Amino acid sequence: MDNRSLVPHQPPSFKLPIANLRHVFRPHDVERKLAKLPNKDHENLRTTYERMLERGPERFQVKPSGVPDMAALYEQLPNFTDALDDVKRHVALSQDSRDGLEVTPMLLLGPPGIGKTHFARKLADLLGTGMNLVPMSSMTAGWLLSGASSQWKGAKPGKVFEAIVDGQYANPVIVVDEIDKAAAEAQYDPLGALYGLLEHDTAGAFIDEFAEIAIDASQVIWIMTANDERSIPEPILNRMNVFEIAPPSFDAARQIACNLYRSIRGEHGWGSRFAPEPGDDVLDHLAELAPRDMRRALMTGFGNARLDQRDRILVDDLPKGGCNKGRMGFLQ
């Protein structure tokens, strides 16, 4: 499956992503399948094939022309330095060639609420591609990734097909969240499809069980998150770069809280009514929370301060019960 440039060559100083067009399936395969469908039944499958032909096989493939400035990400995600370094290496490899951006599948291993999904969202923003979240804690069958046979009532394509064929990008970021919580059963293995999808060669001709059409999933950027790697099969672990995400240091947690304060303030019209920076005592209090809980605490604090017609959040404005529940262990 081929790709061709969509924009002319850019000077070395150009740092925005370059978009290529890449074929993610062969229209002839779809036409042949559509022609063999009986006149009755299989309406969902017929609609899927017709939609594929209508949209065509070309999807954008984001490819940076240079290593982007990632200083802000390193500041926002101080405990993800190793993972960010890995992304930077992959971007550097592809910047001066016609090769597409290829990122080795990564597993982010760490306690709940540490910001693993937030990292994935920031990475998708950096690369200029879309993000698709697959929560494995609610997945009970492998067909959610790879599709279910059209012979089954209510069958439909899987998440990988939807991300590539129904999406805009050949290289979307797909986040398999809490992969260690997958409910494996004897008949259906929720992780079964990943054995092929995480291998570059086999992913290039991935067969969705519903559409039964080969699609190019070789450019997908895979990010897995987990709290405990012991329940993840070894063959899948061996297909990924594993990054153990430690809790931030106390100072790093304060910086995360400060960045989040500024972000919330800047995203809302009412933010202009508040001081540009939070107080040190507020940051000390927030630093005791998991990053996931900081936003909720800050929103409560902003609301309470506004009710009292103040332009500053006080420690008393923050939730009283949430601190112990979301308390982090810090690096020394």
XYZ file of C-alpha atoms in Angstrom:
332
model
C 0.000 0.000 0.000
C 1.636 3.199 -1.195
C 1.949 6.800 -0.196
C 2.692 10.051 -1.994
C 3.535 13.568 -0.924
C 0.698 16.029 -0.510
C 2.787 19.180 -0.093
C 5.999 20.415 -1.693
C 9.381 20.137 -0.007
C 9.700 22.465 2.965
C 12.833 24.295 4.126
C 14.733 22.788 7.113
C 13.344 25.466 9.458
C 9.782 24.291 8.817
C 8.647 22.431 11.942
C 4.980 21.709 11.293
C 3.892 18.192 10.299
C 4.025 17.348 6.607
C 0.940 15.479 5.405
C 1.354 12.585 2.987
C -1.462 10.565 1.497
C -1.285 6.830 2.085
C -3.514 4.100 0.674
C -4.997 2.121 3.576
C -6.926 -0.431 1.488
C -7.351 -1.571 -2.117
C -10.635 -0.429 -3.702
C -10.575 -3.470 -6.014
C -10.822 -5.761 -2.967
C -13.864 -3.828 -1.749
C -15.542 -3.874 -5.175
C -15.043 -7.634 -5.445
C -16.550 -8.239 -1.998
C -19.463 -5.925 -2.744
C -20.225 -7.700 -6.026
C -20.432 -11.070 -4.268
C -22.920 -9.933 -1.641
C -26.419 -11.406 -2.031
C -29.191 -8.969 -2.881
C -30.822 -9.437 0.501
C -29.384 -9.379 4.009
C -25.943 -8.087 4.951
C -27.157 -4.501 4.702
C -24.649 -3.300 7.302
C -21.827 -4.911 5.367
C -23.066 -3.466 2.089
C -23.239 -0.010 3.662
C -19.696 -0.406 4.988
C -18.335 -1.323 1.541
C -20.195 1.523 -0.149
C -18.886 3.980 2.454
C -15.326 2.746 1.877
C -15.620 3.271 -1.881
C -17.219 6.663 -1.434
C -14.467 7.909 0.873
C -11.671 6.290 -1.099
C -8.508 4.578 0.179
C -6.325 7.637 0.835
C -5.743 8.923 4.346
C -3.453 11.612 5.675
C -0.178 10.401 7.112
C 1.382 12.927 9.455
C 5.138 13.146 9.082
C 7.135 15.912 10.792
C 9.802 17.647 8.705
C 11.836 18.363 11.824
C 12.042 17.537 15.502
C 9.375 19.736 17.136
C 10.058 21.832 20.192
C 9.040 19.533 23.044
C 10.277 21.689 25.940
C 6.732 22.455 27.069
C 5.855 18.754 27.155
C 8.909 17.926 29.246
C 7.817 20.658 31.670
C 4.171 19.513 31.759
C 5.038 15.806 32.043
C 8.229 15.689 34.127
C 7.847 12.004 35.016
C 7.459 10.952 31.354
C 10.947 11.998 30.262
C 12.026 8.542 29.055
C 8.863 8.084 26.976
C 9.221 11.570 25.475
C 12.869 10.843 24.650
C 11.752 7.718 22.776
C 9.216 9.692 20.716
C 11.856 12.304 19.899
C 14.218 9.601 18.626
C 11.573 8.190 16.277
C 10.693 11.648 14.944
C 14.375 12.363 14.307
C 14.700 9.173 12.236
C 11.889 10.102 9.863
C 12.422 13.844 9.529
C 14.823 13.820 6.543
C 13.417 10.892 4.561
C 10.277 9.844 2.765
C 9.634 7.176 5.381
C 6.565 7.580 7.481
C 6.797 8.201 11.202
C 7.134 4.817 12.890
C 6.934 4.634 16.682
C 7.597 1.357 18.467
C 4.504 0.418 20.500
C 4.922 1.657 24.051
C 3.565 0.508 27.389
C 3.204 3.147 30.102
C 3.349 1.332 33.403
C 2.422 3.148 36.593
C -0.183 3.769 39.316
C -3.694 5.051 38.514
C -4.161 8.781 38.025
C -0.520 9.470 37.216
C -1.340 10.976 33.825
C -0.758 8.109 31.368
C -3.823 8.849 29.229
C -3.070 12.575 29.391
C 0.395 11.805 27.982
C -1.191 9.936 25.054
C -3.497 12.864 24.307
C -0.580 15.309 24.373
C 1.399 13.042 22.054
C -1.474 12.957 19.565
C -1.598 16.771 19.686
C 2.161 16.974 19.106
C 2.079 14.689 16.073
C -1.041 16.332 14.641
C -2.962 13.069 14.330
C -6.125 11.790 15.972
C -6.410 9.784 19.177
C -8.701 6.796 19.697
C -9.237 5.426 23.202
C -9.971 1.720 23.729
C -10.765 1.060 27.435
C -9.808 -2.569 28.053
C -11.432 -2.631 31.492
C -14.812 -2.830 29.734
C -13.691 -5.115 26.923
C -14.940 -8.689 27.156
C -14.208 -9.999 23.658
C -11.445 -9.644 21.101
C -13.836 -8.555 18.360
C -13.958 -5.036 19.787
C -10.492 -4.523 18.324
C -10.707 -6.713 15.238
C -14.440 -6.707 14.418
C -17.042 -9.476 14.589
C -18.083 -11.717 11.730
C -20.919 -10.270 9.666
C -22.782 -13.549 10.254
C -23.506 -12.413 13.791
C -26.505 -10.235 14.535
C -25.487 -6.682 15.333
C -21.917 -7.254 14.145
C -19.779 -4.274 13.164
C -16.162 -3.406 12.388
C -13.606 -3.194 15.162
C -11.900 -0.179 16.682
C -8.840 -0.430 14.434
C -10.979 -0.411 11.277
C -13.008 2.535 12.588
C -9.885 4.538 13.465
C -8.272 4.100 10.037
C -11.085 3.639 7.517
C -13.661 5.908 9.148
C -11.021 8.350 10.391
C -8.821 10.865 8.606
C -5.372 9.473 9.352
C -3.308 6.470 8.332
C -1.255 6.815 11.510
C -3.671 7.603 14.343
C -2.677 7.238 17.967
C -4.633 4.310 19.431
C -4.552 4.097 23.209
C -5.325 0.702 24.733
C -6.142 1.871 28.241
C -5.620 -0.426 31.238
C -4.516 -3.380 29.128
C -3.878 -5.328 32.328
C -7.617 -5.204 33.112
C -8.680 -7.094 29.958
C -11.172 -9.809 30.876
C -9.674 -12.815 29.077
C -12.058 -15.691 28.488
C -11.469 -19.165 27.045
C -13.485 -18.512 23.888
C -12.584 -14.879 23.200
C -9.194 -13.343 23.911
C -9.511 -9.540 24.103
C -5.796 -9.229 23.366
C -5.725 -11.754 20.520
C -5.752 -9.170 17.728
C -2.751 -7.348 19.206
C -0.345 -10.190 18.402
C -0.567 -9.272 14.717
C -1.292 -5.572 15.079
C 1.867 -4.899 17.100
C 4.063 -6.519 14.444
C 4.831 -4.056 11.643
C 4.889 -6.676 8.863
C 1.597 -8.388 9.690
C -0.161 -5.120 10.586
C 0.291 -3.966 6.977
C -2.428 -6.375 5.880
C -4.698 -6.503 8.922
C -8.005 -8.285 8.275
C -11.025 -6.936 10.123
C -13.358 -9.890 10.723
C -16.459 -7.893 9.813
C -15.333 -6.309 6.549
C -12.863 -9.094 5.621
C -10.798 -6.519 3.754
C -7.054 -6.088 4.272
C -6.271 -2.655 5.698
C -2.895 -1.082 6.384
C -2.576 -0.698 10.142
C 1.224 -0.668 10.064
C 1.413 3.073 10.720
C -0.741 3.088 13.856
C 1.000 4.600 16.884
C 0.167 2.275 19.763
C 0.201 3.382 23.391
C -0.787 0.915 26.107
C -1.340 1.820 29.736
C -1.281 -0.533 32.702
C -0.985 -0.529 36.464
C 0.565 -4.029 36.687
C 2.380 -5.884 33.914
C 2.053 -9.344 35.495
C -1.293 -10.069 33.805
C -0.057 -9.027 30.346
C 1.064 -11.988 28.183
C 4.820 -12.089 27.645
C 4.567 -12.171 23.812
C 2.716 -8.836 23.913
C 5.160 -7.310 26.397
C 7.995 -8.325 24.073
C 6.434 -6.320 21.241
C 6.536 -3.034 23.168
C 8.965 -0.601 24.751
C 8.027 -0.602 28.439
C 8.326 2.651 30.392
C 7.825 2.574 34.147
C 6.226 5.908 35.031
C 7.178 6.847 38.568
C 5.211 9.318 40.679
C 6.548 12.860 40.265
C 8.801 14.365 42.893
C 7.150 16.882 45.202
C 8.635 19.787 43.261
C 7.549 18.251 39.953
C 4.038 17.719 41.325
C 3.896 21.401 42.302
C 4.926 22.324 38.760
C 2.228 20.064 37.302
C -0.358 21.733 39.549
C 0.865 25.190 38.535
C 0.719 24.320 34.829
C -2.787 22.945 35.300
C -3.899 26.127 37.111
C -2.626 28.243 34.216
C -4.241 25.945 31.654
C -7.686 26.002 33.306
C -7.486 29.758 33.788
C -6.557 30.291 30.136
C -9.232 27.964 28.754
C -12.178 29.770 30.348
C -13.530 33.264 29.991
C -13.955 33.533 33.731
C -10.257 32.771 34.170
C -9.381 36.439 33.696
C -11.052 37.162 37.039
C -8.352 35.159 38.850
C -4.715 35.819 39.645
C -2.245 34.584 37.005
C -0.489 32.309 39.522
C -1.746 30.254 42.476
C -0.369 30.711 45.978
C 2.475 28.530 47.282
C 0.262 27.011 49.988
C -2.303 26.005 47.363
C 0.410 24.377 45.255
C 1.726 22.510 48.305
C -1.766 21.165 48.952
C -2.387 20.196 45.330
C 0.999 18.499 45.067
C -0.273 15.842 47.472
C -2.839 14.739 44.888
C -2.523 12.442 41.913
C -2.348 14.509 38.690
C -5.760 13.167 37.643
C -7.345 14.590 40.810
C -5.739 18.023 40.572
C -8.142 19.328 37.918
C -11.216 18.418 39.936
C -9.746 20.020 43.037
C -8.872 23.192 41.144
C -12.329 23.485 39.586
C -13.831 23.215 43.057
C -11.393 25.830 44.298
C -12.159 28.255 41.466
C -15.875 27.865 42.132
C -15.603 28.450 45.865
C -13.368 31.488 45.356
C -15.827 32.943 42.858
C -18.720 32.466 45.282
C -16.758 34.542 47.797
C -15.934 37.076 45.070
C -12.192 36.560 45.470
C -9.564 36.540 42.730
C -7.426 33.960 44.535
C -7.972 30.344 45.520
C -7.318 29.583 49.169
C -6.447 26.185 50.617
C -9.860 26.192 52.317
C -11.489 26.411 48.855
C -10.077 23.019 47.850
C -11.907 19.727 48.571
C -11.335 18.458 52.081
C -11.877 14.733 51.541
C -10.072 14.263 48.230
C -6.535 14.790 49.449
C -6.162 11.496 51.310
C -7.985 9.507 48.642
C -5.785 10.683 45.792
C -2.555 11.076 47.736
C 0.629 10.373 45.759
C 3.860 8.743 46.882
C 6.743 11.005 45.905
C 10.204 10.285 44.586
C 12.965 11.321 46.948
